[in-house]
mmCIF file of N, CA and C in Angstrom:
data_model
loop_
_atom_site.group_PDB
_atom_site.id
_atom_site.type_symbol
_atom_site.label_atom_id
_atom_site.label_comp_id
_atom_site.label_asym_id
_atom_site.label_seq_id
_atom_site.Cartn_x
_atom_site.Cartn_y
_atom_site.Cartn_z
ATOM 1 N N UNK A 1 -76.034 -47.942 11.109
ATOM 2 C CA UNK A 1 -76.285 -49.179 11.809
ATOM 3 C C UNK A 1 -76.480 -48.877 13.286
ATOM 4 N N UNK A 2 -77.488 -49.471 13.872
ATOM 5 C CA UNK A 2 -77.810 -49.251 15.272
ATOM 6 C C UNK A 2 -76.878 -50.087 16.146
ATOM 7 N N UNK A 3 -76.424 -49.490 17.241
ATOM 8 C CA UNK A 3 -75.457 -50.157 18.112
ATOM 9 C C UNK A 3 -75.941 -51.512 18.608
ATOM 10 N N UNK A 4 -77.230 -51.645 18.953
ATOM 11 C CA UNK A 4 -77.744 -52.893 19.507
ATOM 12 C C UNK A 4 -77.752 -54.023 18.483
ATOM 13 N N UNK A 5 -77.668 -53.713 17.212
ATOM 14 C CA UNK A 5 -77.740 -54.731 16.183
ATOM 15 C C UNK A 5 -76.395 -55.391 15.901
ATOM 16 N N UNK A 6 -75.327 -54.866 16.419
ATOM 17 C CA UNK A 6 -73.994 -55.407 16.140
ATOM 18 C C UNK A 6 -73.550 -56.260 17.322
ATOM 19 N N UNK A 7 -73.291 -57.536 17.040
ATOM 20 C CA UNK A 7 -72.901 -58.457 18.106
ATOM 21 C C UNK A 7 -71.409 -58.349 18.408
ATOM 22 N N UNK A 8 -71.015 -58.967 19.482
ATOM 23 C CA UNK A 8 -69.605 -59.004 19.848
ATOM 24 C C UNK A 8 -68.771 -59.739 18.811
ATOM 25 N N UNK A 9 -69.340 -60.808 18.235
ATOM 26 C CA UNK A 9 -68.636 -61.562 17.201
ATOM 27 C C UNK A 9 -68.390 -60.691 15.971
ATOM 28 N N UNK A 10 -69.388 -59.915 15.584
ATOM 29 C CA UNK A 10 -69.232 -59.028 14.428
ATOM 30 C C UNK A 10 -68.134 -58.004 14.685
ATOM 31 N N UNK A 11 -68.134 -57.428 15.865
ATOM 32 C CA UNK A 11 -67.103 -56.449 16.214
ATOM 33 C C UNK A 11 -65.718 -57.094 16.195
ATOM 34 N N UNK A 12 -65.607 -58.291 16.762
ATOM 35 C CA UNK A 12 -64.325 -58.993 16.805
ATOM 36 C C UNK A 12 -63.806 -59.281 15.401
ATOM 37 N N UNK A 13 -64.667 -59.777 14.528
ATOM 38 C CA UNK A 13 -64.248 -60.067 13.156
ATOM 39 C C UNK A 13 -63.798 -58.802 12.432
ATOM 40 N N UNK A 14 -64.503 -57.708 12.635
ATOM 41 C CA UNK A 14 -64.121 -56.441 12.006
ATOM 42 C C UNK A 14 -62.769 -55.968 12.532
ATOM 43 N N UNK A 15 -62.564 -56.080 13.828
ATOM 44 C CA UNK A 15 -61.288 -55.661 14.432
ATOM 45 C C UNK A 15 -60.145 -56.547 13.930
ATOM 46 N N UNK A 16 -60.374 -57.847 13.840
ATOM 47 C CA UNK A 16 -59.343 -58.759 13.334
ATOM 48 C C UNK A 16 -58.986 -58.403 11.893
ATOM 49 N N UNK A 17 -59.992 -58.089 11.084
ATOM 50 C CA UNK A 17 -59.732 -57.723 9.684
ATOM 51 C C UNK A 17 -58.827 -56.492 9.605
ATOM 52 N N UNK A 18 -59.086 -55.512 10.433
ATOM 53 C CA UNK A 18 -58.294 -54.277 10.386
ATOM 54 C C UNK A 18 -56.884 -54.461 10.940
ATOM 55 N N UNK A 19 -56.735 -55.280 11.930
ATOM 56 C CA UNK A 19 -55.433 -55.403 12.606
ATOM 57 C C UNK A 19 -54.722 -56.708 12.250
ATOM 58 N N UNK A 20 -55.063 -57.308 11.140
ATOM 59 C CA UNK A 20 -54.504 -58.599 10.749
ATOM 60 C C UNK A 20 -53.006 -58.554 10.482
ATOM 61 N N UNK A 21 -52.426 -57.383 10.281
ATOM 62 C CA UNK A 21 -50.978 -57.294 10.048
ATOM 63 C C UNK A 21 -50.196 -57.754 11.272
ATOM 64 N N UNK A 22 -50.842 -57.805 12.434
ATOM 65 C CA UNK A 22 -50.178 -58.332 13.619
ATOM 66 C C UNK A 22 -49.984 -59.844 13.526
ATOM 67 N N UNK A 23 -50.685 -60.492 12.588
ATOM 68 C CA UNK A 23 -50.532 -61.936 12.391
ATOM 69 C C UNK A 23 -49.213 -62.281 11.722
ATOM 70 N N UNK A 24 -48.639 -61.306 11.043
ATOM 71 C CA UNK A 24 -47.371 -61.514 10.365
ATOM 72 C C UNK A 24 -47.537 -62.221 9.035
ATOM 73 N N UNK A 25 -46.506 -62.165 8.234
ATOM 74 C CA UNK A 25 -46.520 -62.818 6.938
ATOM 75 C C UNK A 25 -47.683 -62.387 6.065
ATOM 76 N N UNK A 26 -48.240 -63.339 5.363
ATOM 77 C CA UNK A 26 -49.336 -63.062 4.442
ATOM 78 C C UNK A 26 -50.682 -62.997 5.175
ATOM 79 N N UNK A 27 -50.662 -63.206 6.479
ATOM 80 C CA UNK A 27 -51.883 -63.158 7.282
ATOM 81 C C UNK A 27 -52.626 -61.843 7.179
ATOM 82 N N UNK A 28 -51.899 -60.764 6.923
ATOM 83 C CA UNK A 28 -52.565 -59.464 6.837
ATOM 84 C C UNK A 28 -53.417 -59.345 5.580
ATOM 85 N N UNK A 29 -53.224 -60.248 4.618
ATOM 86 C CA UNK A 29 -54.081 -60.302 3.433
ATOM 87 C C UNK A 29 -55.121 -61.421 3.598
ATOM 88 N N UNK A 30 -54.686 -62.572 4.083
ATOM 89 C CA UNK A 30 -55.587 -63.724 4.190
ATOM 90 C C UNK A 30 -56.714 -63.513 5.190
ATOM 91 N N UNK A 31 -56.423 -62.942 6.341
ATOM 92 C CA UNK A 31 -57.461 -62.779 7.367
ATOM 93 C C UNK A 31 -58.629 -61.923 6.866
ATOM 94 N N UNK A 32 -58.387 -60.702 6.345
ATOM 95 C CA UNK A 32 -59.546 -59.941 5.865
ATOM 96 C C UNK A 32 -60.238 -60.600 4.669
ATOM 97 N N UNK A 33 -59.459 -61.306 3.825
ATOM 98 C CA UNK A 33 -60.046 -61.979 2.669
ATOM 99 C C UNK A 33 -60.978 -63.108 3.113
ATOM 100 N N UNK A 34 -60.527 -63.914 4.047
ATOM 101 C CA UNK A 34 -61.355 -65.016 4.551
ATOM 102 C C UNK A 34 -62.605 -64.472 5.232
ATOM 103 N N UNK A 35 -62.427 -63.450 6.053
ATOM 104 C CA UNK A 35 -63.578 -62.841 6.728
ATOM 105 C C UNK A 35 -64.552 -62.281 5.701
ATOM 106 N N UNK A 36 -64.026 -61.612 4.680
ATOM 107 C CA UNK A 36 -64.857 -61.048 3.620
ATOM 108 C C UNK A 36 -65.667 -62.136 2.918
ATOM 109 N N UNK A 37 -65.010 -63.242 2.581
ATOM 110 C CA UNK A 37 -65.690 -64.320 1.862
ATOM 111 C C UNK A 37 -66.704 -65.062 2.724
ATOM 112 N N UNK A 38 -66.401 -65.228 4.000
ATOM 113 C CA UNK A 38 -67.300 -65.966 4.878
ATOM 114 C C UNK A 38 -68.473 -65.138 5.387
ATOM 115 N N UNK A 39 -68.332 -63.834 5.389
ATOM 116 C CA UNK A 39 -69.368 -62.970 5.970
ATOM 117 C C UNK A 39 -69.967 -62.000 4.957
ATOM 118 N N UNK A 40 -70.174 -62.479 3.723
ATOM 119 C CA UNK A 40 -70.747 -61.617 2.679
ATOM 120 C C UNK A 40 -72.126 -61.096 3.051
ATOM 121 N N UNK A 41 -72.905 -61.902 3.769
ATOM 122 C CA UNK A 41 -74.273 -61.511 4.113
ATOM 123 C C UNK A 41 -74.342 -60.525 5.283
ATOM 124 N N UNK A 42 -73.260 -60.374 6.004
ATOM 125 C CA UNK A 42 -73.217 -59.487 7.163
ATOM 126 C C UNK A 42 -72.648 -58.141 6.719
ATOM 127 N N UNK A 43 -73.496 -57.153 6.555
ATOM 128 C CA UNK A 43 -73.058 -55.874 5.989
ATOM 129 C C UNK A 43 -72.010 -55.164 6.848
ATOM 130 N N UNK A 44 -72.123 -55.263 8.160
ATOM 131 C CA UNK A 44 -71.161 -54.603 9.049
ATOM 132 C C UNK A 44 -69.767 -55.217 8.894
ATOM 133 N N UNK A 45 -69.678 -56.528 9.020
ATOM 134 C CA UNK A 45 -68.391 -57.224 8.918
ATOM 135 C C UNK A 45 -67.840 -57.101 7.504
ATOM 136 N N UNK A 46 -68.704 -57.261 6.517
ATOM 137 C CA UNK A 46 -68.285 -57.172 5.121
ATOM 138 C C UNK A 46 -67.673 -55.804 4.821
ATOM 139 N N UNK A 47 -68.315 -54.738 5.293
ATOM 140 C CA UNK A 47 -67.792 -53.383 5.067
ATOM 141 C C UNK A 47 -66.397 -53.239 5.651
ATOM 142 N N UNK A 48 -66.221 -53.650 6.896
ATOM 143 C CA UNK A 48 -64.922 -53.488 7.550
ATOM 144 C C UNK A 48 -63.851 -54.385 6.907
ATOM 145 N N UNK A 49 -64.212 -55.615 6.579
ATOM 146 C CA UNK A 49 -63.246 -56.525 5.953
ATOM 147 C C UNK A 49 -62.838 -56.022 4.574
ATOM 148 N N UNK A 50 -63.777 -55.479 3.832
ATOM 149 C CA UNK A 50 -63.484 -54.946 2.496
ATOM 150 C C UNK A 50 -62.557 -53.739 2.581
ATOM 151 N N UNK A 51 -62.831 -52.835 3.500
ATOM 152 C CA UNK A 51 -61.966 -51.670 3.704
ATOM 153 C C UNK A 51 -60.551 -52.124 4.064
ATOM 154 N N UNK A 52 -60.446 -53.050 5.008
ATOM 155 C CA UNK A 52 -59.135 -53.520 5.459
ATOM 156 C C UNK A 52 -58.394 -54.233 4.336
ATOM 157 N N UNK A 53 -59.080 -55.089 3.601
ATOM 158 C CA UNK A 53 -58.435 -55.840 2.531
ATOM 159 C C UNK A 53 -57.869 -54.917 1.460
ATOM 160 N N UNK A 54 -58.636 -53.929 1.045
ATOM 161 C CA UNK A 54 -58.158 -53.006 0.013
ATOM 162 C C UNK A 54 -56.976 -52.188 0.527
ATOM 163 N N UNK A 55 -57.047 -51.723 1.776
ATOM 164 C CA UNK A 55 -55.934 -50.955 2.347
ATOM 165 C C UNK A 55 -54.673 -51.810 2.430
ATOM 166 N N UNK A 56 -54.816 -53.041 2.881
ATOM 167 C CA UNK A 56 -53.653 -53.923 3.014
ATOM 168 C C UNK A 56 -53.077 -54.286 1.650
ATOM 169 N N UNK A 57 -53.951 -54.567 0.679
ATOM 170 C CA UNK A 57 -53.468 -54.888 -0.664
ATOM 171 C C UNK A 57 -52.761 -53.701 -1.310
ATOM 172 N N UNK A 58 -53.314 -52.510 -1.124
ATOM 173 C CA UNK A 58 -52.689 -51.314 -1.706
ATOM 174 C C UNK A 58 -51.282 -51.125 -1.144
ATOM 175 N N UNK A 59 -51.132 -51.294 0.148
ATOM 176 C CA UNK A 59 -49.805 -51.130 0.752
ATOM 177 C C UNK A 59 -48.865 -52.263 0.362
ATOM 178 N N UNK A 60 -49.384 -53.470 0.183
ATOM 179 C CA UNK A 60 -48.561 -54.573 -0.281
ATOM 180 C C UNK A 60 -48.021 -54.294 -1.682
ATOM 181 N N UNK A 61 -48.870 -53.817 -2.567
ATOM 182 C CA UNK A 61 -48.447 -53.499 -3.933
ATOM 183 C C UNK A 61 -47.388 -52.396 -3.918
ATOM 184 N N UNK A 62 -47.625 -51.350 -3.131
ATOM 185 C CA UNK A 62 -46.633 -50.272 -3.031
ATOM 186 C C UNK A 62 -45.310 -50.796 -2.474
ATOM 187 N N UNK A 63 -45.382 -51.685 -1.501
ATOM 188 C CA UNK A 63 -44.165 -52.254 -0.915
ATOM 189 C C UNK A 63 -43.392 -53.071 -1.944
ATOM 190 N N UNK A 64 -44.103 -53.853 -2.739
ATOM 191 C CA UNK A 64 -43.442 -54.645 -3.777
ATOM 192 C C UNK A 64 -42.789 -53.757 -4.830
ATOM 193 N N UNK A 65 -43.471 -52.686 -5.213
ATOM 194 C CA UNK A 65 -42.907 -51.758 -6.200
ATOM 195 C C UNK A 65 -41.633 -51.119 -5.656
ATOM 196 N N UNK A 66 -41.675 -50.660 -4.417
ATOM 197 C CA UNK A 66 -40.485 -50.041 -3.822
ATOM 198 C C UNK A 66 -39.371 -51.068 -3.693
ATOM 199 N N UNK A 67 -39.707 -52.303 -3.333
ATOM 200 C CA UNK A 67 -38.684 -53.350 -3.232
ATOM 201 C C UNK A 67 -38.015 -53.597 -4.572
ATOM 202 N N UNK A 68 -38.803 -53.656 -5.625
ATOM 203 C CA UNK A 68 -38.234 -53.834 -6.961
ATOM 204 C C UNK A 68 -37.359 -52.650 -7.356
ATOM 205 N N UNK A 69 -37.817 -51.461 -7.031
ATOM 206 C CA UNK A 69 -37.026 -50.274 -7.360
ATOM 207 C C UNK A 69 -35.734 -50.202 -6.542
ATOM 208 N N UNK A 70 -35.757 -50.789 -5.351
ATOM 209 C CA UNK A 70 -34.540 -50.805 -4.528
ATOM 210 C C UNK A 70 -33.445 -51.634 -5.185
ATOM 211 N N UNK A 71 -33.831 -52.613 -5.976
ATOM 212 C CA UNK A 71 -32.818 -53.440 -6.629
ATOM 213 C C UNK A 71 -32.034 -52.649 -7.663
ATOM 214 N N UNK A 72 -32.620 -51.570 -8.164
ATOM 215 C CA UNK A 72 -31.873 -50.723 -9.107
ATOM 216 C C UNK A 72 -31.515 -49.381 -8.463
ATOM 217 N N UNK A 73 -31.519 -49.368 -7.117
ATOM 218 C CA UNK A 73 -31.066 -48.244 -6.289
ATOM 219 C C UNK A 73 -31.985 -47.023 -6.289
ATOM 220 N N UNK A 74 -32.955 -46.945 -7.190
ATOM 221 C CA UNK A 74 -33.881 -45.807 -7.174
ATOM 222 C C UNK A 74 -34.810 -45.894 -5.969
ATOM 223 N N UNK A 75 -35.198 -47.104 -5.615
ATOM 224 C CA UNK A 75 -36.161 -47.314 -4.547
ATOM 225 C C UNK A 75 -35.675 -46.917 -3.169
ATOM 226 N N UNK A 76 -34.385 -46.847 -2.976
ATOM 227 C CA UNK A 76 -33.853 -46.471 -1.664
ATOM 228 C C UNK A 76 -34.389 -45.105 -1.245
ATOM 229 N N UNK A 77 -34.580 -44.231 -2.201
ATOM 230 C CA UNK A 77 -35.133 -42.913 -1.903
ATOM 231 C C UNK A 77 -36.600 -42.992 -1.482
ATOM 232 N N UNK A 78 -37.279 -44.063 -1.862
ATOM 233 C CA UNK A 78 -38.693 -44.219 -1.552
ATOM 234 C C UNK A 78 -38.939 -44.950 -0.231
ATOM 235 N N UNK A 79 -37.919 -45.538 0.351
ATOM 236 C CA UNK A 79 -38.080 -46.298 1.585
ATOM 237 C C UNK A 79 -38.653 -45.440 2.715
ATOM 238 N N UNK A 80 -38.190 -44.206 2.946
ATOM 239 C CA UNK A 80 -38.815 -43.398 4.004
ATOM 240 C C UNK A 80 -40.304 -43.153 3.756
ATOM 241 N N UNK A 81 -40.687 -42.983 2.503
ATOM 242 C CA UNK A 81 -42.099 -42.784 2.182
ATOM 243 C C UNK A 81 -42.878 -44.053 2.495
ATOM 244 N N UNK A 82 -42.292 -45.199 2.167
ATOM 245 C CA UNK A 82 -42.940 -46.471 2.451
ATOM 246 C C UNK A 82 -43.103 -46.681 3.960
ATOM 247 N N UNK A 83 -42.109 -46.302 4.724
ATOM 248 C CA UNK A 83 -42.202 -46.410 6.187
ATOM 249 C C UNK A 83 -43.340 -45.538 6.702
ATOM 250 N N UNK A 84 -43.453 -44.344 6.175
ATOM 251 C CA UNK A 84 -44.545 -43.448 6.568
ATOM 252 C C UNK A 84 -45.898 -44.059 6.211
ATOM 253 N N UNK A 85 -45.980 -44.672 5.028
ATOM 254 C CA UNK A 85 -47.241 -45.299 4.619
ATOM 255 C C UNK A 85 -47.608 -46.470 5.536
ATOM 256 N N UNK A 86 -46.617 -47.275 5.937
ATOM 257 C CA UNK A 86 -46.896 -48.375 6.860
ATOM 258 C C UNK A 86 -47.342 -47.840 8.223
ATOM 259 N N UNK A 87 -46.711 -46.767 8.686
ATOM 260 C CA UNK A 87 -47.150 -46.158 9.949
ATOM 261 C C UNK A 87 -48.567 -45.610 9.823
ATOM 262 N N UNK A 88 -48.872 -45.032 8.670
ATOM 263 C CA UNK A 88 -50.230 -44.525 8.432
ATOM 264 C C UNK A 88 -51.231 -45.677 8.449
ATOM 265 N N UNK A 89 -50.850 -46.826 7.871
ATOM 266 C CA UNK A 89 -51.747 -47.985 7.906
ATOM 267 C C UNK A 89 -51.999 -48.430 9.336
ATOM 268 N N UNK A 90 -50.954 -48.502 10.144
ATOM 269 C CA UNK A 90 -51.119 -48.927 11.533
ATOM 270 C C UNK A 90 -52.048 -47.960 12.267
ATOM 271 N N UNK A 91 -51.830 -46.680 12.099
ATOM 272 C CA UNK A 91 -52.649 -45.680 12.791
ATOM 273 C C UNK A 91 -54.100 -45.737 12.313
ATOM 274 N N UNK A 92 -54.301 -45.747 10.982
ATOM 275 C CA UNK A 92 -55.676 -45.743 10.475
ATOM 276 C C UNK A 92 -56.384 -47.057 10.779
ATOM 277 N N UNK A 93 -55.659 -48.164 10.798
ATOM 278 C CA UNK A 93 -56.324 -49.435 11.121
ATOM 279 C C UNK A 93 -56.705 -49.502 12.595
ATOM 280 N N UNK A 94 -55.908 -48.902 13.454
ATOM 281 C CA UNK A 94 -56.297 -48.842 14.866
ATOM 282 C C UNK A 94 -57.518 -47.943 15.051
ATOM 283 N N UNK A 95 -57.577 -46.859 14.302
ATOM 284 C CA UNK A 95 -58.767 -46.002 14.327
ATOM 285 C C UNK A 95 -59.974 -46.776 13.802
ATOM 286 N N UNK A 96 -59.769 -47.543 12.725
ATOM 287 C CA UNK A 96 -60.853 -48.361 12.166
ATOM 288 C C UNK A 96 -61.320 -49.407 13.179
ATOM 289 N N UNK A 97 -60.391 -50.008 13.896
ATOM 290 C CA UNK A 97 -60.748 -51.001 14.913
ATOM 291 C C UNK A 97 -61.581 -50.363 16.030
ATOM 292 N N UNK A 98 -61.237 -49.155 16.407
ATOM 293 C CA UNK A 98 -62.016 -48.440 17.424
ATOM 294 C C UNK A 98 -63.418 -48.153 16.897
ATOM 295 N N UNK A 99 -63.515 -47.757 15.624
ATOM 296 C CA UNK A 99 -64.832 -47.535 15.020
ATOM 297 C C UNK A 99 -65.641 -48.837 15.023
ATOM 298 N N UNK A 100 -64.987 -49.945 14.692
ATOM 299 C CA UNK A 100 -65.679 -51.234 14.691
ATOM 300 C C UNK A 100 -66.159 -51.586 16.095
ATOM 301 N N UNK A 101 -65.338 -51.333 17.086
ATOM 302 C CA UNK A 101 -65.721 -51.594 18.473
ATOM 303 C C UNK A 101 -66.933 -50.759 18.872
ATOM 304 N N UNK A 102 -67.027 -49.555 18.320
ATOM 305 C CA UNK A 102 -68.164 -48.664 18.589
ATOM 306 C C UNK A 102 -69.329 -48.893 17.636
ATOM 307 N N UNK A 103 -69.240 -49.958 16.811
ATOM 308 C CA UNK A 103 -70.290 -50.326 15.844
ATOM 309 C C UNK A 103 -70.512 -49.268 14.779
ATOM 310 N N UNK A 104 -69.452 -48.601 14.384
ATOM 311 C CA UNK A 104 -69.536 -47.558 13.366
ATOM 312 C C UNK A 104 -68.764 -47.987 12.121
ATOM 313 N N UNK A 105 -69.195 -47.538 10.958
ATOM 314 C CA UNK A 105 -68.408 -47.818 9.745
ATOM 315 C C UNK A 105 -67.151 -46.955 9.718
ATOM 316 N N UNK A 106 -66.184 -47.378 8.928
ATOM 317 C CA UNK A 106 -64.951 -46.595 8.767
ATOM 318 C C UNK A 106 -64.506 -46.677 7.319
ATOM 319 N N UNK A 107 -64.013 -45.573 6.808
ATOM 320 C CA UNK A 107 -63.491 -45.513 5.446
ATOM 321 C C UNK A 107 -62.039 -45.056 5.516
ATOM 322 N N UNK A 108 -61.135 -45.904 5.024
ATOM 323 C CA UNK A 108 -59.726 -45.526 4.990
ATOM 324 C C UNK A 108 -59.540 -44.337 4.046
ATOM 325 N N UNK A 109 -58.667 -43.402 4.412
ATOM 326 C CA UNK A 109 -58.432 -42.262 3.512
ATOM 327 C C UNK A 109 -57.673 -42.694 2.258
ATOM 328 N N UNK A 110 -57.938 -42.036 1.167
ATOM 329 C CA UNK A 110 -57.217 -42.160 -0.108
ATOM 330 C C UNK A 110 -57.507 -43.424 -0.916
ATOM 331 N N UNK A 111 -58.218 -44.403 -0.371
ATOM 332 C CA UNK A 111 -58.443 -45.638 -1.131
ATOM 333 C C UNK A 111 -59.918 -45.865 -1.449
ATOM 334 N N UNK A 112 -60.764 -44.910 -1.124
ATOM 335 C CA UNK A 112 -62.195 -45.131 -1.270
ATOM 336 C C UNK A 112 -62.603 -45.411 -2.710
ATOM 337 N N UNK A 113 -61.925 -44.833 -3.683
ATOM 338 C CA UNK A 113 -62.246 -45.108 -5.090
ATOM 339 C C UNK A 113 -61.998 -46.584 -5.412
ATOM 340 N N UNK A 114 -60.910 -47.138 -4.876
ATOM 341 C CA UNK A 114 -60.639 -48.572 -5.062
ATOM 342 C C UNK A 114 -61.677 -49.444 -4.383
ATOM 343 N N UNK A 115 -62.057 -49.072 -3.185
ATOM 344 C CA UNK A 115 -63.043 -49.848 -2.442
ATOM 345 C C UNK A 115 -64.383 -49.843 -3.178
ATOM 346 N N UNK A 116 -64.765 -48.703 -3.694
ATOM 347 C CA UNK A 116 -66.044 -48.588 -4.385
ATOM 348 C C UNK A 116 -66.100 -49.416 -5.661
ATOM 349 N N UNK A 117 -64.963 -49.665 -6.285
ATOM 350 C CA UNK A 117 -64.924 -50.465 -7.514
ATOM 351 C C UNK A 117 -65.152 -51.945 -7.248
ATOM 352 N N UNK A 118 -64.902 -52.389 -6.027
ATOM 353 C CA UNK A 118 -65.083 -53.819 -5.696
ATOM 354 C C UNK A 118 -66.501 -54.130 -5.291
#
């Protein structure tokens, strides 16, 4: 994608999709989902929103699994791994936001097979 073809609004929407976890609560899922649904025709925004949504959903599912396992005490051992995964999400989403600001695509590591299926 050529830099001149990406507007400020497109960049902003892509950045919001990647950093939606700052909204708190379920906003980190709803924001990229809404952006994805509203901007299907915009390939730049759609790509970034789809990447962010899959990354956020994957971490949400992992968090729920660890939470359930914590109730039977096995999950306590997985909490440090979950913390590392959340830190990885923050770091990779900030990198993705920088790519969006530079009008470049970004692919989150380890989830590309999931993204490609959608």
